[in-house]
CSV table of C-alpha atoms in Angstrom, one decimal:
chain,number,residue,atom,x,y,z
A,128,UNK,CA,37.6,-38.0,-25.1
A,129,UNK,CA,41.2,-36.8,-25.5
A,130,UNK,CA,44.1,-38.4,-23.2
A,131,UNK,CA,47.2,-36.1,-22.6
A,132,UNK,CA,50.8,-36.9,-21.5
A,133,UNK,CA,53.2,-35.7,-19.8
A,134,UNK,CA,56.2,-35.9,-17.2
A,135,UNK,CA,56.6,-35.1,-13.6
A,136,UNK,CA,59.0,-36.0,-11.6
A,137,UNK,CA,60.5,-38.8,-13.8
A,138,UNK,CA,56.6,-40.4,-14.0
A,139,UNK,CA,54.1,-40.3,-17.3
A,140,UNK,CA,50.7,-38.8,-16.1
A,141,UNK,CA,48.3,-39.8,-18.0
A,142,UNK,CA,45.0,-37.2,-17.9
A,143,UNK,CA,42.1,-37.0,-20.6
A,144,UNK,CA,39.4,-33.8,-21.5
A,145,UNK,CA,36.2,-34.9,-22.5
A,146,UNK,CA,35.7,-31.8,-24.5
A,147,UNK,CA,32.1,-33.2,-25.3
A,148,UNK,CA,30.8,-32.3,-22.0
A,149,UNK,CA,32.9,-29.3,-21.5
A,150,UNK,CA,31.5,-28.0,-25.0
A,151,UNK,CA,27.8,-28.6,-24.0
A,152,UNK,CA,28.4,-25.9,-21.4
A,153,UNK,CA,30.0,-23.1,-23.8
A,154,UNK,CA,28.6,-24.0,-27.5
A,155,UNK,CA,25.7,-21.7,-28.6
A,156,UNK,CA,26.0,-19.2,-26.0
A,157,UNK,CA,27.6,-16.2,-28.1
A,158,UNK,CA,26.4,-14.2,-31.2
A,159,UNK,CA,28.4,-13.4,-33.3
A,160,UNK,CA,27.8,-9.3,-33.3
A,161,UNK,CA,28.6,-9.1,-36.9
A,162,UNK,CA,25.5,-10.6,-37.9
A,163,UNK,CA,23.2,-8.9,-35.5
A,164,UNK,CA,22.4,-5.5,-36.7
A,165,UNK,CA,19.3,-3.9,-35.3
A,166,UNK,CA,16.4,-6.3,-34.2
A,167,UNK,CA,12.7,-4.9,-35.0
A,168,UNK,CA,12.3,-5.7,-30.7
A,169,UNK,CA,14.7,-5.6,-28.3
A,170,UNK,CA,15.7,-9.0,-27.4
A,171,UNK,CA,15.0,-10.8,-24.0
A,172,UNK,CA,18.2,-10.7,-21.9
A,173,UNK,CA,17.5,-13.3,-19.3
A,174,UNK,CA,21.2,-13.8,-18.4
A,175,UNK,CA,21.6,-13.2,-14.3
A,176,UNK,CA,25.1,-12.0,-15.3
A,177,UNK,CA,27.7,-10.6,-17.8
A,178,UNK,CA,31.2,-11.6,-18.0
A,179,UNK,CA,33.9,-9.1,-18.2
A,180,UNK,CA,37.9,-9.8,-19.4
A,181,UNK,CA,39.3,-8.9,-16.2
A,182,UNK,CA,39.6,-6.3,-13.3
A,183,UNK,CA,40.0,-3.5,-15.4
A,184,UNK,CA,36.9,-4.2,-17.7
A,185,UNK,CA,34.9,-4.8,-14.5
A,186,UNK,CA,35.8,-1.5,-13.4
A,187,UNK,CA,35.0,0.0,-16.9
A,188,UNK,CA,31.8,-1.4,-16.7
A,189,UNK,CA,31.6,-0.1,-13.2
A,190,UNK,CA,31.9,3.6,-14.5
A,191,UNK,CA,29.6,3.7,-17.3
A,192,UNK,CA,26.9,1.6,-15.8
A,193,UNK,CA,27.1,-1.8,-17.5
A,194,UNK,CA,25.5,-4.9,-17.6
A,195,UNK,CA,27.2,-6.8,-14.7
A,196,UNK,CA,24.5,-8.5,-12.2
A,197,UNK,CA,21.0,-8.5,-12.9
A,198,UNK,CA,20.1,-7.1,-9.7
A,199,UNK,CA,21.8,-3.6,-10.5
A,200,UNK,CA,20.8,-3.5,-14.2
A,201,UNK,CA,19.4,-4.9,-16.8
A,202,UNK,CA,18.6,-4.3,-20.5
A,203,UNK,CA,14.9,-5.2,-20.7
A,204,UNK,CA,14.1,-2.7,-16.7
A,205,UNK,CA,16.4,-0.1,-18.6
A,206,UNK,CA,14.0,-0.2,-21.9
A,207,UNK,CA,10.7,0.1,-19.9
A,208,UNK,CA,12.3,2.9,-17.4
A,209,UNK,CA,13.2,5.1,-20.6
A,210,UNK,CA,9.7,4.6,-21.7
A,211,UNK,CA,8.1,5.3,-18.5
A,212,UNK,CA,10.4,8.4,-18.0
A,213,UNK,CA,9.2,9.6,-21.9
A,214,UNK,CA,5.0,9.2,-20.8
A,215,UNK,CA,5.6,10.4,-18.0
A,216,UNK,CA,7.6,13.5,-18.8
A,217,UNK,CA,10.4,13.0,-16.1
A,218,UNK,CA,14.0,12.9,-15.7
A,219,UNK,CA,14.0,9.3,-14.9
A,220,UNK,CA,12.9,6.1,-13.4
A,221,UNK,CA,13.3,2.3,-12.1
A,222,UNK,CA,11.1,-0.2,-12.2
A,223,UNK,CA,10.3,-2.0,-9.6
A,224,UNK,CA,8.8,-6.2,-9.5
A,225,UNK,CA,5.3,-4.9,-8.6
A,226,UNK,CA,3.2,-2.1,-7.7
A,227,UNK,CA,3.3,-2.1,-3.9
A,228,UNK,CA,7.4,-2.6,-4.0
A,229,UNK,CA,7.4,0.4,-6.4
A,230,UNK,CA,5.4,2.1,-2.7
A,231,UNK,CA,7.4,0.5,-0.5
A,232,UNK,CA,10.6,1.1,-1.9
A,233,UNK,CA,9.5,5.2,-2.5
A,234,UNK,CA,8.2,5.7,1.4
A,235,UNK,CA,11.0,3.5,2.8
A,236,UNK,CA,14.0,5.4,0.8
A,237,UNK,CA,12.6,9.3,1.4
A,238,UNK,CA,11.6,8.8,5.2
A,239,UNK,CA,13.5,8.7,8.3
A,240,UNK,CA,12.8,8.0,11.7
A,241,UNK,CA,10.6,10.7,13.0
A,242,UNK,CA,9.1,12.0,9.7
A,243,UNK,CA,5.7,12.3,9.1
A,244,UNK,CA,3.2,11.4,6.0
A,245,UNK,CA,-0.8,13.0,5.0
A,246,UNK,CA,-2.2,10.3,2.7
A,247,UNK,CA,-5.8,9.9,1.8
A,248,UNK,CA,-7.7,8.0,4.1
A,249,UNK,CA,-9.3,6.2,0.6
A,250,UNK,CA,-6.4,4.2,-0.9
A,251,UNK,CA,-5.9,1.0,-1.8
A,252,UNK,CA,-6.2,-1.2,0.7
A,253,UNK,CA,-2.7,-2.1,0.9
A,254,UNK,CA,-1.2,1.1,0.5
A,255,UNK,CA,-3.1,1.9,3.8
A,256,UNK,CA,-2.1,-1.1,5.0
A,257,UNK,CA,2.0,-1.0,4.4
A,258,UNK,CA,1.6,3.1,5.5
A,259,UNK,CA,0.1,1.7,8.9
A,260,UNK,CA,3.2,-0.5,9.3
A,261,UNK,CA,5.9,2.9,9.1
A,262,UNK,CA,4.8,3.6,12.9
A,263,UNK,CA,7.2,0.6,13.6
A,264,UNK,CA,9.8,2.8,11.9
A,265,UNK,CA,9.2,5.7,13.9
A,266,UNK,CA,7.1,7.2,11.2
A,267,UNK,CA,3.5,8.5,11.9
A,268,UNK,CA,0.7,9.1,9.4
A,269,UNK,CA,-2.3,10.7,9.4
A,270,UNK,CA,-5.2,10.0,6.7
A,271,UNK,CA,-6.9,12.8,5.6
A,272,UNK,CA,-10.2,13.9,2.6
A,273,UNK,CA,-7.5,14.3,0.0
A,274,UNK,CA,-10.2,16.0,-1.7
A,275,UNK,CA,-10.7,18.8,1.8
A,276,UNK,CA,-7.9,20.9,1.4
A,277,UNK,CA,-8.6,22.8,4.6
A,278,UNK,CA,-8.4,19.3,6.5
A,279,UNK,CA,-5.0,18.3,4.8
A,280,UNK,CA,-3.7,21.7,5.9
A,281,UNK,CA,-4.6,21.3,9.4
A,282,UNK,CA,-2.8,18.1,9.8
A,283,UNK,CA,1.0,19.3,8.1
A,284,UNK,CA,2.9,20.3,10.5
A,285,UNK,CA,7.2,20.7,11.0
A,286,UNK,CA,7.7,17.0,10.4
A,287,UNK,CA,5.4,16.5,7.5
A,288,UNK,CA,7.6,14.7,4.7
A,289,UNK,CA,5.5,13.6,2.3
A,290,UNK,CA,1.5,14.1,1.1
A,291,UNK,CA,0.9,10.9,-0.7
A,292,UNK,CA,-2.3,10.5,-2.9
A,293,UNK,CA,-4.0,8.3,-5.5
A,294,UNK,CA,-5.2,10.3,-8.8
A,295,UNK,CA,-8.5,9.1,-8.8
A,296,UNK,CA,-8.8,6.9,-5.7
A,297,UNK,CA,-9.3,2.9,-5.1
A,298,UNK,CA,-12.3,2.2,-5.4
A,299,UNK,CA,-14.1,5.5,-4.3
A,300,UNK,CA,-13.1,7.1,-7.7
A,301,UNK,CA,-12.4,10.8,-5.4
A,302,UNK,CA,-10.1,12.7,-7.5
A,303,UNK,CA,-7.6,14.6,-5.7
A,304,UNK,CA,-6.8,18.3,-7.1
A,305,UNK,CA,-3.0,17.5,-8.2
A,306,UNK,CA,-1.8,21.7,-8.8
A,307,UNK,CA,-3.7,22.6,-5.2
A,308,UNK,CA,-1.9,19.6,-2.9
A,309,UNK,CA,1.4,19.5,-4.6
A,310,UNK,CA,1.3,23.6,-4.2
A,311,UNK,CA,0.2,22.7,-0.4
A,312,UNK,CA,2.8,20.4,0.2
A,313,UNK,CA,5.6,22.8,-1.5
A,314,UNK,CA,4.7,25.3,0.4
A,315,UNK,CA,5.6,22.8,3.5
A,316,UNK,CA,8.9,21.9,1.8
A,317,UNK,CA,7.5,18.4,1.3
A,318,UNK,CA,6.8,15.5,-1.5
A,319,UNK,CA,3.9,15.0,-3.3
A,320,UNK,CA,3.3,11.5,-4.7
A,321,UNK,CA,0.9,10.4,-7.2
A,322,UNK,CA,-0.2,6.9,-7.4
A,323,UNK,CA,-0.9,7.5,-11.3
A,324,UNK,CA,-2.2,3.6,-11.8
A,325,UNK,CA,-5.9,4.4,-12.8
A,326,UNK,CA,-5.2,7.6,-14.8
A,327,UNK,CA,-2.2,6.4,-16.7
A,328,UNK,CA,0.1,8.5,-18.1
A,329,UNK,CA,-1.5,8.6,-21.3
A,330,UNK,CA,-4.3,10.4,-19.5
A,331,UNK,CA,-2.8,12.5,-17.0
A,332,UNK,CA,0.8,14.0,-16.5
A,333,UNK,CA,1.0,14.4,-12.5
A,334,UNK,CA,5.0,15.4,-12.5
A,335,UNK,CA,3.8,18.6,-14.9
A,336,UNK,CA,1.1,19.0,-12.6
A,337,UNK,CA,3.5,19.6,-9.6
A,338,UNK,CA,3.9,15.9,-8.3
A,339,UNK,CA,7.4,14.9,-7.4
A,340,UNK,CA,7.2,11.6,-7.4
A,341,UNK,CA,4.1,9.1,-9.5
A,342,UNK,CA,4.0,5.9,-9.1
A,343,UNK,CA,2.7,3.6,-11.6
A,344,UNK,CA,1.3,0.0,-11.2
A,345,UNK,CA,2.3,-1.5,-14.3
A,346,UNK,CA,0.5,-4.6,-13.7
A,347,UNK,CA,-2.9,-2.8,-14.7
A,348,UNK,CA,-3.5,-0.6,-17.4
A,349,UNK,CA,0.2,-0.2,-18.7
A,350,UNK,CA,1.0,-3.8,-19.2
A,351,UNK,CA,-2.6,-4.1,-20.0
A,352,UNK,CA,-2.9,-8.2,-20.5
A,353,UNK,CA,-3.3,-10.0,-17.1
A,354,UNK,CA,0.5,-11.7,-17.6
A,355,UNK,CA,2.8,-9.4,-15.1
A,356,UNK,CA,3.2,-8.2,-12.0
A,357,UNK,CA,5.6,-5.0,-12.5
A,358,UNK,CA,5.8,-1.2,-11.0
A,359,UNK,CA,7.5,2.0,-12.0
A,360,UNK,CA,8.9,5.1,-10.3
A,361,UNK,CA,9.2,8.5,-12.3
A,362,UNK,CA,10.8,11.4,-11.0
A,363,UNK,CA,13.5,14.2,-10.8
A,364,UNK,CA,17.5,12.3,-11.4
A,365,UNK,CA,18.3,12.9,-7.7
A,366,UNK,CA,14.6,11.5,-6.2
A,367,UNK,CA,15.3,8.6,-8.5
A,368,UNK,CA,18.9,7.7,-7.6
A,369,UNK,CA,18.1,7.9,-3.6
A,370,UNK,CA,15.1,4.6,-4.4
A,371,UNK,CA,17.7,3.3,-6.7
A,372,UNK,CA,19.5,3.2,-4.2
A,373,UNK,CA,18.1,1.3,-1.7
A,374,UNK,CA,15.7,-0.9,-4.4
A,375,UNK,CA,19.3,-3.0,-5.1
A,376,UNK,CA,19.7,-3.4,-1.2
A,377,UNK,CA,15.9,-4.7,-1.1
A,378,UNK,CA,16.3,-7.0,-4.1
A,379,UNK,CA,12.8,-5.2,-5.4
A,380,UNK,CA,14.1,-4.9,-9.3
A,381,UNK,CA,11.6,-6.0,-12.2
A,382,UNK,CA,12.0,-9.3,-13.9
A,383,UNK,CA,13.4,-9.3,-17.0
A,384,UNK,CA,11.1,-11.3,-18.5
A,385,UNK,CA,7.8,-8.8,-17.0
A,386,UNK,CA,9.8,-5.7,-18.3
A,387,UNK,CA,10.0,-6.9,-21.6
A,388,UNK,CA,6.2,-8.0,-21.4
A,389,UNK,CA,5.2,-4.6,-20.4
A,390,UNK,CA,7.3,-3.1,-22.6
A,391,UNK,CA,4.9,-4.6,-25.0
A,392,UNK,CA,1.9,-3.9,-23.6
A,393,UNK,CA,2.6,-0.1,-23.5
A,394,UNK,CA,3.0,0.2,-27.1
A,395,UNK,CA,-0.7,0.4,-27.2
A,396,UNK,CA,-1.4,1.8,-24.3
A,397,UNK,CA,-3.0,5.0,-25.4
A,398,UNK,CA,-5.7,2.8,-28.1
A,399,UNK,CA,-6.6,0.5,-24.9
A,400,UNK,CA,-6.9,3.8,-22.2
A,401,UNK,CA,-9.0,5.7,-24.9
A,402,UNK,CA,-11.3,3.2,-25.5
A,403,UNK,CA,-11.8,1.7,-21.8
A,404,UNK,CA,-12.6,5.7,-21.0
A,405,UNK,CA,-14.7,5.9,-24.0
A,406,UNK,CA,-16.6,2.3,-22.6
A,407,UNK,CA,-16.4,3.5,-19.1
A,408,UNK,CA,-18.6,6.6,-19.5
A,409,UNK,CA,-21.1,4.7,-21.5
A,410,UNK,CA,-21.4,1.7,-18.8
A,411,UNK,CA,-21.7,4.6,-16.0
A,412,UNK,CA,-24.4,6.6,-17.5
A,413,UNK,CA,-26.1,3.4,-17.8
A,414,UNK,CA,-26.3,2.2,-14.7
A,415,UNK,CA,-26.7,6.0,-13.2
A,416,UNK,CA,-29.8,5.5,-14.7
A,417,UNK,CA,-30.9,1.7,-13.6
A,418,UNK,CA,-33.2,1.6,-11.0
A,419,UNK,CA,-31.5,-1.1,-9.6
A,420,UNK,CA,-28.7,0.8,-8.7
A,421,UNK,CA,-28.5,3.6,-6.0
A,422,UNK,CA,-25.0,5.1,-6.8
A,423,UNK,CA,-22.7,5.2,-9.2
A,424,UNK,CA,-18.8,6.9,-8.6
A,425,UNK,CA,-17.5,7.7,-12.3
A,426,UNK,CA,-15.7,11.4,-12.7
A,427,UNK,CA,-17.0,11.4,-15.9
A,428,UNK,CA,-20.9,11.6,-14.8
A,429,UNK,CA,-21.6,15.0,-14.2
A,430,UNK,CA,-22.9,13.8,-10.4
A,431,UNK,CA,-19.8,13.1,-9.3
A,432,UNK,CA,-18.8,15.3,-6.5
A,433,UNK,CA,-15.4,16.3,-8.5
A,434,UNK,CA,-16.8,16.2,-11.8
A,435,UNK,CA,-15.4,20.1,-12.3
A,436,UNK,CA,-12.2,19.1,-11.6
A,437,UNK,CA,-11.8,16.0,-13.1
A,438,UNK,CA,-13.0,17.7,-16.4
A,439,UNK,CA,-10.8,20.5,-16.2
A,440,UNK,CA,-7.9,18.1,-14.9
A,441,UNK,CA,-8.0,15.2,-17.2
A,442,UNK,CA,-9.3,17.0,-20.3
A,443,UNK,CA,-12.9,14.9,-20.8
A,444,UNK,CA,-10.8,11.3,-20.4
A,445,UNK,CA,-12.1,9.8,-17.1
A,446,UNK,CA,-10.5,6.7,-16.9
A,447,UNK,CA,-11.3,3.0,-17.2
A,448,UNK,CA,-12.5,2.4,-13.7
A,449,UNK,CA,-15.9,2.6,-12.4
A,450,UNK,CA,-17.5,1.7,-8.8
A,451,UNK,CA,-21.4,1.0,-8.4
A,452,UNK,CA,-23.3,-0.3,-5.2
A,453,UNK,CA,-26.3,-2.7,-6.1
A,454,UNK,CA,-29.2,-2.7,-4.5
A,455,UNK,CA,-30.1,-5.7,-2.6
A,456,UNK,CA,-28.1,-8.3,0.0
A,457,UNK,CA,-24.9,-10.7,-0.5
A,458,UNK,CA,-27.2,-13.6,-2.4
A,459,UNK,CA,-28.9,-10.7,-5.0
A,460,UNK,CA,-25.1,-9.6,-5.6
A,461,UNK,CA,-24.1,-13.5,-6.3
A,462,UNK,CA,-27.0,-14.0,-8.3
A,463,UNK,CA,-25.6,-10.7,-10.6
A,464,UNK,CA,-22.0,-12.1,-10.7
A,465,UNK,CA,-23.2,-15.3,-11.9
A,466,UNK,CA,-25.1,-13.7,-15.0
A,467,UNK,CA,-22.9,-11.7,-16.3
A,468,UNK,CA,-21.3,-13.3,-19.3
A,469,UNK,CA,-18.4,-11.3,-20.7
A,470,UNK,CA,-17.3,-9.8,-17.3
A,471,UNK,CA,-15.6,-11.7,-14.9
A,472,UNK,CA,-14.4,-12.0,-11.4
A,473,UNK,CA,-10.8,-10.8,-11.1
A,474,UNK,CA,-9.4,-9.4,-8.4
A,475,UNK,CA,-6.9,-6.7,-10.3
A,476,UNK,CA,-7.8,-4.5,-13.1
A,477,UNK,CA,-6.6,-2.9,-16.3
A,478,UNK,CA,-6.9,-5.6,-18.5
A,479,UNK,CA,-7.9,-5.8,-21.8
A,480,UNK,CA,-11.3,-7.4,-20.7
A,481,UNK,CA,-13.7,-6.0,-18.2
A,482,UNK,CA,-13.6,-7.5,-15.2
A,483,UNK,CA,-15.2,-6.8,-11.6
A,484,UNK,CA,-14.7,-7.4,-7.7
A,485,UNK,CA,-16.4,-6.5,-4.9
A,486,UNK,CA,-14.0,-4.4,-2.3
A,487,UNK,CA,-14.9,-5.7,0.6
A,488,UNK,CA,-13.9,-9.0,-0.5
A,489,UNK,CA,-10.8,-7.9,-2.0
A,490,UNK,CA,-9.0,-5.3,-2.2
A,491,UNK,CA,-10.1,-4.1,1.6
A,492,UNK,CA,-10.7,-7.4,2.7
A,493,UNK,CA,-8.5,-6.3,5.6
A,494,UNK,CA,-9.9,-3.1,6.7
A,495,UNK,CA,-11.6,-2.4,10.0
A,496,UNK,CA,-15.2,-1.9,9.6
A,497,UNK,CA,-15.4,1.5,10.7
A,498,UNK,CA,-12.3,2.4,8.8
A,499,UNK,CA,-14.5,1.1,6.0
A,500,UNK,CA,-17.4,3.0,6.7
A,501,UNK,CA,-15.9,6.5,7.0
A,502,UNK,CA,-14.0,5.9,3.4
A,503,UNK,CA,-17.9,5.0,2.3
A,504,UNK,CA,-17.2,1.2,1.2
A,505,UNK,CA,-20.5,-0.7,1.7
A,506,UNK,CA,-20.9,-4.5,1.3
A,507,UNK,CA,-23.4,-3.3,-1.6
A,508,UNK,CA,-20.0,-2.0,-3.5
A,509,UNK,CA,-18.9,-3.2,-6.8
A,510,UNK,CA,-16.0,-2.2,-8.8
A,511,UNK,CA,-15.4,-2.6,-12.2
A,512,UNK,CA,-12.2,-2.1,-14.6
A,513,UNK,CA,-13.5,-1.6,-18.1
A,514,UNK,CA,-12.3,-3.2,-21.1
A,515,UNK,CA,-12.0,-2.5,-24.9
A,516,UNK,CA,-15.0,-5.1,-26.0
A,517,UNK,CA,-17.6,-3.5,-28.1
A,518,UNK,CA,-19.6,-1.0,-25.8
A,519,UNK,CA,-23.0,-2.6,-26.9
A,520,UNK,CA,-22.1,-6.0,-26.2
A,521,UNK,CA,-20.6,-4.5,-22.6
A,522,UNK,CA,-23.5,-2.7,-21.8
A,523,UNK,CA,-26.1,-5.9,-22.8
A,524,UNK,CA,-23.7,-7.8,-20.4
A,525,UNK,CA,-24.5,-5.7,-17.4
A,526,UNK,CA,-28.3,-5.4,-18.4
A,527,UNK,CA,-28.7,-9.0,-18.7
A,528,UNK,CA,-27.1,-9.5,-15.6
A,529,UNK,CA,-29.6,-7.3,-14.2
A,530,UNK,CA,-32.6,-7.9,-15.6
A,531,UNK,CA,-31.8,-11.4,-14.2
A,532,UNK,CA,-32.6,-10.1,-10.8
A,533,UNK,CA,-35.0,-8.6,-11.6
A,534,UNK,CA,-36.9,-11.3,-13.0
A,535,UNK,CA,-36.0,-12.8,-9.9
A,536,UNK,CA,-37.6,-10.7,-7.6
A,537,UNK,CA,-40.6,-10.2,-9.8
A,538,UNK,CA,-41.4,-14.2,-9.4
């Protein structure tokens, strides 16, 4: 503690500085930049602000887009949106703090009052959900067969803004025909977006394929370790700066702190996607062939209704997701859940382990029955998101598990 002196008015003030407690506030909060050169990872900026010198250096940083509020921009969102815009081949992109915001914020910042939007009527539950909610807005939607081209024609019509698809949808595994709907809805002077989550981009490159807009849960496969809840937005510059836009009014930005995480994750993104297709197609064709299971939806079994396409699209890499419906009632699907051994409950997906859920349950807990039935979800539905375990020890997992039940039924 320092005391200082001096004179007003005739009088000795007396004042002191405790320079301790200042220093605890300002001590070890700068770098010297002289001795940081060029980190082997880009560091974690967690700072919710950078200073500037004064007026004129805040309007400098203004101009060339600095660092000023975290909210706007921030190192860590700027690294994963320049790797998202590389694998997925676009101009650019923002990240967004989840999948659904990185949905929201798209429909919300393209659509007016009055517009109009054909999705596929076999989404993810909550992308169904939060496109049901637009009619508040003054925005209608119809859902449509994605995969019936002559049924999404017959429901465009002057208004039609936007035809919003899935790749390969949740959990039905349809695969839309990319080059025919984003030709369709060109044709209409509309978008086409591409919820890209299953395929990845290490898969499948929807933007080159005529998509305008793809969306990308990073959550799931990109981030690929359970940890983060993040979403990305690739597109054309001028797309990209109209979400901008309004993502910084709706506070919907991606932590720091996730960004960095997922930036992580995608470095070996193409190893994990390769080998959760490669153990995808193996678990499929065995249960295809399980006589305790009376459907399998995999693109990459030549039953599949879009098999052609998906081959010719995807170029003989399916994807990590696979749905199945069991044969048998709610206790015989318990009783499978409860054997399996490596595979767990979980309700998400991508991960680096395989894990399973049962729609109904989850992802479309909320859906009306009948909506539920015309999309072709049963409560006999099971989906599973495939890992990168060794594909014998995945595949014993899921016989176990069902020879269980068997056993069961044979007492």
């Amino acid at each position: 503690m320092h005391f200082y002196f001096y004179f007003k008015g005739g009088i000795v003030v007396i004042t002191y500085k405790n320079e301790q407690n200042t220093n605890i506030l300002y001590k070890g909060n700068k770098i010297d930049p002289n001795r940081v050169s060029d980190p082997e990872v880009m560091p974690l900026y967690l700072s919710t602000a950078h200073n500037v010198a004064d007026l004129d250096d805040l309007q400098n940083t203004y101009d060339r887009k600095g660092y000023a509020y975290t909210r706007s921009h921030n190192a860590n969102r700027d690294g994963i949106a320049e790797l998202m815009t590389y694998l997925e081949q676009s101009e650019n992109s923002v990240i967004t703090n989840t999948g659904m915001s990185a949905i929201s914020t798209t429909l919300l910042a393209l659509l007016t009052s009055g517009d109009h939007v054909v999705a596929d009527k076999t989404l993810y539950g909550e992308s169904i959900d939060f496109l049901k909610t637009l009619s508040k807005y003054g925005i209608l939607v119809d859902f449509v067969d994605i995969t019936n081209l002559d049924e999404v024609a017959s429901v465009i019509n002057a208004n039609t803004r936007i035809l919003y698809t899935e790749t390969v949808s949740n959990p039905m595994m349809t695969v839309a025909n990319i080059k025919a709907i984003a030709d369709l809805a060109h044709s209409h002077q509309s978008y086409l977006i591409v919820d890209n989550t299953f395929m990845t981009p290490v898969l499948f490159h929807a933007l080159t394929d005529g998509a305008d807009v793809v969306i990308n849960s990073l959550t799931k496969f990109a981030n690929g370790h359970g940890d983060v809840t993040l979403g990305s937005i690739s597109a054309k510059a001028e797309i990209i700066e109209k979400i901008y836009n309004l993502q910084v009014l709706l506070g919907t930005t991606g932590d720091p702190f996730d960004s960095w995480l997922a930036t992580r994750g995608i470095r070996t993104l193409d190893l994990r996607v390769k080998k959760q297709s490669s153990n995808a197609l193996s678990l499929a064709t065995f249960l295809e062939n399980h006589q305790l299971i009376s459907k399998v939806y995999y693109a990459g079994l030549k039953s599949h209704p879009q098999h052609d396409l998906a081959e010719a699209q995807f170029s003989n890499q399916y994807g990590g997701m696979l749905s199945f419906e069991l044969k048998g009632d709610r206790q015989t699907i318990n009783k499978f859940l409860q054997e399996l051994n490596l595979t767990k409950y979980a309700m998400t997906l991508g991960g680096i382990r395989t894990t399973i859920s049962h729609p109904v349950s989850s992802s479309h807990y909320d859906t009306p029955e009948e909506e539920k039935a015309k999309i072709g979800i049963t409560d006999q539905l099971l989906r599973v998101s495939v890992g990168i375990e060794d594909e014998a020890d995945l595949i014993h997992d899921f016989e176990y598990a069902l020879s269980q039940i068997e056993l069961e039924e044979g007492e």
